[in-house]
């Protein structure tokens, strides 16, 4: 397959793999070591995860089936709050999705998430604008 490119930059976009990075144990003390920069540098299904100060390839926590419903960004002056950070925060079959303002647990719609650039309802770091985050599928 051909790589995707950031519009007008000539910079290739690194695909993001399915699943979530495991939760960081707040009592964990790690060495500061960077072993990967993106999921594409990891073998098989492994993801490049930040585990405190140690960034390395690790097995992902699988996402729940289905995809998040699409939501339009709400124009609000109030701060956006999130009640979840990934699917493991949500009960039963619900997924952690973009709600229009923040993230919350919502029932999924049927379907299979695309394999490139994350999937609807997950936060992905934009490879085109260093340091920015966007909601995939939003």
CSV table of C-alpha atoms in Angstrom, one decimal:
chain,number,residue,atom,x,y,z
A,1,UNK,CA,0.0,0.0,0.0
A,2,UNK,CA,1.1,3.6,-0.6
A,3,UNK,CA,1.9,5.8,2.3
A,4,UNK,CA,-0.3,8.8,3.2
A,5,UNK,CA,1.3,12.2,3.2
A,6,UNK,CA,0.7,15.4,5.2
A,7,UNK,CA,-1.0,17.8,2.9
A,8,UNK,CA,1.6,20.0,1.1
A,9,UNK,CA,4.5,19.0,3.3
A,10,UNK,CA,6.0,15.9,1.8
A,11,UNK,CA,6.1,14.3,5.3
A,12,UNK,CA,4.7,10.7,5.4
A,13,UNK,CA,2.0,9.9,7.9
A,14,UNK,CA,2.8,7.0,10.3
A,15,UNK,CA,-0.2,4.7,10.7
A,16,UNK,CA,-1.6,4.2,14.2
A,17,UNK,CA,-2.4,0.6,15.4
A,18,UNK,CA,-5.6,-0.5,17.0
A,19,UNK,CA,-6.0,-0.7,20.7
A,20,UNK,CA,-4.8,1.5,23.6
A,21,UNK,CA,-1.6,1.7,25.6
A,22,UNK,CA,-1.8,0.0,29.0
A,23,UNK,CA,-2.5,2.3,32.0
A,24,UNK,CA,0.5,3.6,33.8
A,25,UNK,CA,0.9,2.4,37.3
A,26,UNK,CA,1.2,5.6,39.4
A,27,UNK,CA,3.7,3.8,41.7
A,28,UNK,CA,5.9,2.7,38.8
A,29,UNK,CA,9.4,4.2,38.7
A,30,UNK,CA,11.0,4.0,35.2
A,31,UNK,CA,14.2,4.9,33.6
A,32,UNK,CA,14.1,7.7,31.0
A,33,UNK,CA,14.5,5.9,27.7
A,34,UNK,CA,12.9,6.4,24.3
A,35,UNK,CA,12.9,3.2,22.2
A,36,UNK,CA,10.3,4.2,19.6
A,37,UNK,CA,8.7,7.3,18.1
A,38,UNK,CA,5.5,5.8,16.5
A,39,UNK,CA,3.5,2.6,16.2
A,40,UNK,CA,5.1,1.9,12.8
A,41,UNK,CA,8.4,1.3,14.5
A,42,UNK,CA,6.9,-1.5,16.6
A,43,UNK,CA,6.7,-5.2,15.7
A,44,UNK,CA,3.3,-6.8,14.8
A,45,UNK,CA,0.4,-5.4,16.9
A,46,UNK,CA,2.6,-3.7,19.4
A,47,UNK,CA,2.1,0.1,20.0
A,48,UNK,CA,4.6,2.7,20.9
A,49,UNK,CA,3.5,3.6,24.5
A,50,UNK,CA,4.6,6.2,27.0
A,51,UNK,CA,5.1,4.4,30.3
A,52,UNK,CA,6.2,7.3,32.5
A,53,UNK,CA,9.6,8.3,31.3
A,54,UNK,CA,10.1,5.1,29.3
A,55,UNK,CA,8.7,5.1,25.8
A,56,UNK,CA,8.7,1.6,24.3
A,57,UNK,CA,6.8,-0.9,22.2
A,58,UNK,CA,4.3,-3.0,24.1
A,59,UNK,CA,1.2,-5.1,23.6
A,60,UNK,CA,-1.9,-3.0,23.4
A,61,UNK,CA,-5.1,-3.2,25.4
A,62,UNK,CA,-7.7,-4.1,22.8
A,63,UNK,CA,-10.5,-1.6,22.0
A,64,UNK,CA,-14.1,-2.7,22.4
A,65,UNK,CA,-15.9,-3.7,19.2
A,66,UNK,CA,-17.7,-1.1,17.1
A,67,UNK,CA,-16.9,2.5,16.3
A,68,UNK,CA,-17.8,5.7,18.1
A,69,UNK,CA,-20.7,7.7,16.7
A,70,UNK,CA,-19.6,10.9,14.9
A,71,UNK,CA,-20.3,14.0,16.8
A,72,UNK,CA,-19.9,17.6,15.7
A,73,UNK,CA,-17.7,19.9,17.7
A,74,UNK,CA,-19.8,22.0,20.1
A,75,UNK,CA,-19.0,25.7,20.2
A,76,UNK,CA,-19.0,26.4,23.9
A,77,UNK,CA,-17.2,28.8,26.2
A,78,UNK,CA,-17.5,26.3,29.1
A,79,UNK,CA,-14.5,24.0,29.6
A,80,UNK,CA,-14.9,20.6,28.1
A,81,UNK,CA,-14.8,17.7,30.6
A,82,UNK,CA,-14.0,14.1,30.0
A,83,UNK,CA,-15.4,11.2,32.0
A,84,UNK,CA,-13.1,8.6,30.3
A,85,UNK,CA,-9.7,8.3,28.7
A,86,UNK,CA,-10.2,4.9,26.9
A,87,UNK,CA,-12.7,2.1,26.5
A,88,UNK,CA,-11.6,0.4,29.8
A,89,UNK,CA,-13.2,3.3,31.7
A,90,UNK,CA,-16.6,2.5,30.2
A,91,UNK,CA,-19.2,0.0,31.5
A,92,UNK,CA,-20.4,-3.0,29.5
A,93,UNK,CA,-20.2,-2.5,25.7
A,94,UNK,CA,-19.8,1.3,25.8
A,95,UNK,CA,-16.8,3.0,24.2
A,96,UNK,CA,-14.9,6.1,25.2
A,97,UNK,CA,-15.8,8.6,22.5
A,98,UNK,CA,-15.6,12.2,21.5
A,99,UNK,CA,-18.9,13.8,22.7
A,100,UNK,CA,-18.7,17.1,20.9
A,101,UNK,CA,-17.0,18.6,23.9
A,102,UNK,CA,-14.6,16.2,25.7
A,103,UNK,CA,-14.8,12.4,26.0
A,104,UNK,CA,-17.5,10.2,27.5
A,105,UNK,CA,-18.9,6.7,27.4
A,106,UNK,CA,-21.3,6.1,24.5
A,107,UNK,CA,-22.9,3.1,22.9
A,108,UNK,CA,-21.0,2.2,19.7
A,109,UNK,CA,-22.4,2.1,16.2
A,110,UNK,CA,-21.8,-1.0,14.1
A,111,UNK,CA,-18.8,-1.2,12.0
A,112,UNK,CA,-15.0,-1.8,11.9
A,113,UNK,CA,-12.6,1.0,12.6
A,114,UNK,CA,-10.2,2.0,9.8
A,115,UNK,CA,-6.7,0.9,10.4
A,116,UNK,CA,-4.9,4.1,9.5
A,117,UNK,CA,-4.6,7.2,11.6
A,118,UNK,CA,-6.5,5.9,14.7
A,119,UNK,CA,-10.2,5.5,14.6
A,120,UNK,CA,-13.3,7.5,15.4
A,121,UNK,CA,-13.4,8.5,19.1
A,122,UNK,CA,-9.7,8.1,19.8
A,123,UNK,CA,-7.2,10.8,20.3
A,124,UNK,CA,-4.3,10.7,17.9
A,125,UNK,CA,-1.2,12.9,17.8
A,126,UNK,CA,-1.2,14.6,14.5
A,127,UNK,CA,1.9,13.6,12.6
A,128,UNK,CA,1.6,16.7,10.4
A,129,UNK,CA,1.6,19.3,13.2
A,130,UNK,CA,4.1,18.4,15.9
A,131,UNK,CA,2.5,18.6,19.4
A,132,UNK,CA,-1.1,18.9,18.3
A,133,UNK,CA,-3.9,16.5,19.1
A,134,UNK,CA,-7.1,15.9,17.3
A,135,UNK,CA,-10.1,13.7,17.7
A,136,UNK,CA,-10.0,11.0,15.0
A,137,UNK,CA,-13.2,10.9,12.9
A,138,UNK,CA,-14.4,14.1,14.4
